[in-house]
mmCIF file of C-alpha atoms in Angstrom:
data_model
loop_
_atom_site.group_PDB
_atom_site.id
_atom_site.type_symbol
_atom_site.label_atom_id
_atom_site.label_comp_id
_atom_site.label_asym_id
_atom_site.label_seq_id
_atom_site.Cartn_x
_atom_site.Cartn_y
_atom_site.Cartn_z
ATOM 1 C CA MET A 1 27.406 32.920 8.593
ATOM 2 C CA GLY A 2 25.711 35.813 10.365
ATOM 3 C CA THR A 3 22.507 35.718 12.352
ATOM 4 C CA ARG A 4 20.605 37.706 9.692
ATOM 5 C CA THR A 5 21.595 35.228 7.000
ATOM 6 C CA ILE A 6 20.547 32.303 9.173
ATOM 7 C CA ALA A 7 17.234 33.984 10.113
ATOM 8 C CA LYS A 8 16.492 34.726 6.453
ATOM 9 C CA SER A 9 17.324 31.107 5.595
ATOM 10 C CA ILE A 10 15.019 29.833 8.343
ATOM 11 C CA ARG A 11 12.123 31.958 6.995
ATOM 12 C CA GLY A 12 12.666 30.489 3.510
ATOM 13 C CA TYR A 13 12.873 26.955 4.822
ATOM 14 C CA ARG A 14 9.735 27.538 6.898
ATOM 15 C CA LYS A 15 7.773 28.407 3.730
ATOM 16 C CA ILE A 16 9.128 25.358 1.907
ATOM 17 C CA HIS A 17 8.340 23.162 4.921
ATOM 18 C CA ARG A 18 4.794 24.535 5.289
ATOM 19 C CA TYR A 19 3.724 24.224 1.648
ATOM 20 C CA LEU A 20 5.445 20.901 1.087
ATOM 21 C CA GLY A 21 3.838 19.566 4.265
ATOM 22 C CA LEU A 22 0.407 20.678 3.094
ATOM 23 C CA GLY A 23 1.059 19.183 -0.340
ATOM 24 C CA ILE A 24 1.952 15.719 0.892
ATOM 25 C CA ALA A 25 -0.407 15.584 3.889
ATOM 26 C CA LEU A 26 -3.281 14.055 1.910
ATOM 27 C CA LEU A 27 -1.028 11.396 0.379
ATOM 28 C CA LEU A 28 0.386 10.614 3.821
ATOM 29 C CA VAL A 29 -3.053 10.289 5.416
ATOM 30 C CA ILE A 30 -4.251 7.935 2.669
ATOM 31 C CA SER A 31 -1.014 5.963 2.807
ATOM 32 C CA ALA A 32 -1.153 5.691 6.608
ATOM 33 C CA ILE A 33 -4.795 4.562 6.789
ATOM 34 C CA THR A 34 -4.465 2.036 3.972
ATOM 35 C CA GLY A 35 -1.135 0.838 5.395
ATOM 36 C CA ILE A 36 -2.806 0.102 8.735
ATOM 37 C CA LEU A 37 -5.597 -1.813 6.967
ATOM 38 C CA LEU A 38 -3.075 -3.794 4.909
ATOM 39 C CA ALA A 39 -1.153 -4.714 8.035
ATOM 40 C CA TRP A 40 -4.339 -6.347 9.356
ATOM 41 C CA LYS A 41 -5.441 -8.058 6.116
ATOM 42 C CA LYS A 42 -4.494 -11.585 7.246
ATOM 43 C CA ASP A 43 -6.282 -11.115 10.574
ATOM 44 C CA VAL A 44 -9.554 -9.473 9.481
ATOM 45 C CA ASP A 45 -11.753 -11.665 7.283
ATOM 46 C CA ILE A 46 -13.521 -8.770 5.548
ATOM 47 C CA LEU A 47 -10.204 -7.446 4.225
ATOM 48 C CA GLN A 48 -9.008 -10.779 2.850
ATOM 49 C CA PRO A 49 -10.890 -14.084 3.047
ATOM 50 C CA PRO A 50 -9.303 -16.654 5.360
ATOM 51 C CA THR A 51 -7.350 -19.377 3.594
ATOM 52 C CA GLN A 52 -9.247 -22.661 3.556
ATOM 53 C CA LYS A 53 -7.662 -26.109 3.844
ATOM 54 C CA GLY A 54 -7.793 -28.747 1.119
ATOM 55 C CA GLU A 55 -8.015 -32.532 1.384
ATOM 56 C CA GLN A 56 -4.450 -33.379 0.383
ATOM 57 C CA LEU A 57 -1.153 -31.577 0.535
ATOM 58 C CA ALA A 58 0.663 -33.692 -2.081
ATOM 59 C CA ILE A 59 1.636 -31.318 -4.881
ATOM 60 C CA GLY A 60 1.924 -34.229 -7.325
ATOM 61 C CA ALA A 61 -1.818 -34.848 -6.991
ATOM 62 C CA TYR A 62 -2.802 -31.275 -7.907
ATOM 63 C CA GLU A 63 -5.098 -30.800 -10.878
ATOM 64 C CA SER A 64 -3.991 -28.726 -13.876
ATOM 65 C CA VAL A 65 -4.051 -24.934 -13.929
ATOM 66 C CA GLU A 66 -6.686 -25.051 -16.674
ATOM 67 C CA SER A 67 -8.964 -27.222 -14.525
ATOM 68 C CA LEU A 68 -8.573 -24.935 -11.508
ATOM 69 C CA ALA A 69 -9.329 -21.840 -13.594
ATOM 70 C CA LYS A 70 -12.350 -23.463 -15.231
ATOM 71 C CA VAL A 71 -13.864 -24.460 -11.870
ATOM 72 C CA ALA A 72 -13.272 -20.947 -10.495
ATOM 73 C CA VAL A 73 -14.823 -19.240 -13.539
ATOM 74 C CA THR A 74 -17.862 -21.540 -13.279
ATOM 75 C CA ALA A 75 -18.223 -20.718 -9.568
ATOM 76 C CA VAL A 76 -18.096 -16.971 -10.230
ATOM 77 C CA ASP A 77 -20.490 -17.232 -13.190
ATOM 78 C CA SER A 78 -22.983 -19.350 -11.230
ATOM 79 C CA LEU A 79 -23.211 -16.620 -8.581
ATOM 80 C CA GLN A 80 -23.605 -13.959 -11.315
ATOM 81 C CA LEU A 81 -20.701 -11.923 -9.996
ATOM 82 C CA THR A 82 -18.886 -9.248 -11.973
ATOM 83 C CA ALA A 83 -15.562 -10.917 -12.715
ATOM 84 C CA SER A 84 -14.119 -11.344 -16.152
ATOM 85 C CA ASN A 85 -10.633 -12.795 -16.496
ATOM 86 C CA VAL A 86 -8.395 -14.752 -14.195
ATOM 87 C CA ASP A 87 -5.636 -12.409 -13.015
ATOM 88 C CA ARG A 88 -3.527 -14.982 -11.192
ATOM 89 C CA ILE A 89 -3.579 -18.311 -9.429
ATOM 90 C CA GLU A 90 -1.793 -18.516 -6.093
ATOM 91 C CA TYR A 91 -1.011 -21.968 -4.765
ATOM 92 C CA ARG A 92 -0.886 -22.667 -1.037
ATOM 93 C CA PRO A 93 0.945 -26.022 -0.851
ATOM 94 C CA THR A 94 0.799 -26.094 2.954
ATOM 95 C CA LYS A 95 -3.000 -25.819 2.717
ATOM 96 C CA GLY A 96 -3.604 -27.942 -0.397
ATOM 97 C CA ILE A 97 -5.516 -25.206 -2.202
ATOM 98 C CA ALA A 98 -5.235 -22.695 -5.001
ATOM 99 C CA LYS A 99 -6.588 -19.159 -4.853
ATOM 100 C CA VAL A 100 -7.924 -18.048 -8.229
ATOM 101 C CA ILE A 101 -8.019 -14.259 -8.285
ATOM 102 C CA PHE A 102 -9.947 -12.320 -10.918
ATOM 103 C CA ASP A 103 -8.882 -9.024 -12.489
ATOM 104 C CA THR A 104 -12.229 -7.272 -11.973
ATOM 105 C CA GLY A 105 -14.454 -7.112 -8.945
ATOM 106 C CA ASN A 106 -11.655 -8.273 -6.596
ATOM 107 C CA TRP A 107 -13.135 -11.776 -6.409
ATOM 108 C CA GLU A 108 -11.229 -14.757 -5.111
ATOM 109 C CA VAL A 109 -12.219 -18.395 -5.474
ATOM 110 C CA GLN A 110 -10.413 -20.930 -3.306
ATOM 111 C CA VAL A 111 -10.344 -24.371 -4.891
ATOM 112 C CA ASP A 112 -9.127 -27.638 -3.430
ATOM 113 C CA ALA A 113 -6.142 -28.339 -5.665
ATOM 114 C CA THR A 114 -6.760 -32.105 -5.810
ATOM 115 C CA SER A 115 -10.551 -32.586 -5.733
ATOM 116 C CA LEU A 116 -11.457 -29.291 -7.460
ATOM 117 C CA ASP A 117 -14.077 -28.564 -4.789
ATOM 118 C CA VAL A 118 -14.878 -24.873 -4.441
ATOM 119 C CA LEU A 119 -14.077 -24.020 -0.830
ATOM 120 C CA SER A 120 -14.739 -20.284 -0.846
ATOM 121 C CA VAL A 121 -15.944 -17.486 -3.098
ATOM 122 C CA ALA A 122 -15.323 -14.082 -1.557
ATOM 123 C CA LYS A 123 -14.325 -10.504 -2.241
ATOM 124 C CA ARG A 124 -10.726 -9.463 -1.571
ATOM 125 C CA HIS A 125 -10.972 -5.899 -0.290
ATOM 126 C CA SER A 126 -7.234 -5.901 0.399
ATOM 127 C CA ASP A 127 -6.542 -5.716 -3.355
ATOM 128 C CA TRP A 128 -8.328 -2.416 -3.980
ATOM 129 C CA ILE A 129 -7.004 -1.052 -0.667
ATOM 130 C CA GLU A 130 -3.481 -1.878 -1.873
ATOM 131 C CA SER A 131 -4.076 -0.121 -5.206
ATOM 132 C CA LEU A 132 -5.347 2.921 -3.286
ATOM 133 C CA HIS A 133 -2.307 2.704 -0.995
ATOM 134 C CA ASP A 134 0.205 2.838 -3.837
ATOM 135 C CA GLY A 135 -1.786 5.122 -6.180
ATOM 136 C CA SER A 136 -2.216 2.532 -8.939
ATOM 137 C CA ILE A 137 -6.001 2.836 -8.517
ATOM 138 C CA ILE A 138 -5.717 5.987 -10.678
ATOM 139 C CA SER A 139 -2.976 4.907 -13.097
ATOM 140 C CA ASP A 140 0.530 3.488 -13.192
ATOM 141 C CA PHE A 141 1.883 6.948 -14.044
ATOM 142 C CA PHE A 142 0.113 8.435 -11.004
ATOM 143 C CA LYS A 143 1.564 5.642 -8.872
ATOM 144 C CA LEU A 144 5.079 6.465 -10.078
ATOM 145 C CA PHE A 145 4.579 10.223 -9.689
ATOM 146 C CA SER A 146 2.836 10.133 -6.291
ATOM 147 C CA MET A 147 5.252 7.679 -4.678
ATOM 148 C CA ASN A 148 8.257 9.680 -5.897
ATOM 149 C CA PHE A 149 6.617 12.927 -4.751
ATOM 150 C CA LEU A 150 5.867 11.378 -1.376
ATOM 151 C CA GLY A 151 9.380 9.981 -0.915
ATOM 152 C CA LEU A 152 11.211 13.104 -2.045
ATOM 153 C CA GLY A 153 8.770 15.293 -0.140
ATOM 154 C CA LEU A 154 9.408 13.389 3.079
ATOM 155 C CA LEU A 155 13.163 13.747 2.595
ATOM 156 C CA LEU A 156 12.778 17.490 2.071
ATOM 157 C CA LEU A 157 10.539 17.746 5.135
ATOM 158 C CA ILE A 158 13.234 16.029 7.187
ATOM 159 C CA ILE A 159 15.923 18.386 5.870
ATOM 160 C CA THR A 160 13.861 21.548 6.308
ATOM 161 C CA GLY A 161 12.564 20.364 9.692
ATOM 162 C CA PHE A 162 16.094 19.759 10.867
ATOM 163 C CA TRP A 163 17.150 23.258 9.803
ATOM 164 C CA LEU A 164 14.053 24.781 11.457
ATOM 165 C CA TRP A 165 15.107 23.063 14.684
ATOM 166 C CA TRP A 166 18.859 23.634 14.449
ATOM 167 C CA GLY A 167 18.893 27.134 12.873
ATOM 168 C CA PRO A 168 17.531 28.953 15.970
ATOM 169 C CA LYS A 169 20.015 27.043 18.151
ATOM 170 C CA LYS A 170 22.799 28.252 15.864
ATOM 171 C CA ILE A 171 21.558 31.867 16.131
ATOM 172 C CA ARG A 172 21.456 31.602 19.958
ATOM 173 C CA SER A 173 24.991 30.198 20.074
ATOM 174 C CA ILE A 174 26.268 33.044 17.855
ATOM 175 C CA LYS A 175 24.514 35.652 20.018
ATOM 176 C CA ASP A 176 25.855 34.053 23.205
ATOM 177 C CA LYS A 177 29.412 34.374 21.860
ATOM 178 C CA GLN A 178 28.991 38.093 21.111
#
């Protein structure tokens, strides 16, 4: 391969590298900022409410799922919060509680799994930050498209960046031999 061919190749790769870099920069910035926030979610109370501790840890004494959900819905309704349906219930056996998480408003109600006492009603900012992080805040299709674009784009940036670094070295070595 001659120096002209390599130089022409480097110019082409430089264009690809520049425009691809500009194209994925916004996604990378959003992903980086939200990733940092998500890394801190267990340590910063505003991102995710701290997990409370229940009275008993004996799983056999836990109340039914229906009872936990009913208590959580009542707690959210009594505070006139915008939450509609229970999205999921996460048990914390080492804490003796259940976290009832709603599908709208990012609300979480922590309920003592044995006494059904409401221990906490708080907003989970980590949930919407996570949906922003992975693109699902827009749609599942956008999530699939953006994450594939980001992954493939980063691979192409690595390949083109390597050639932009190595290509001039190759030209110098060819010229040194002449």
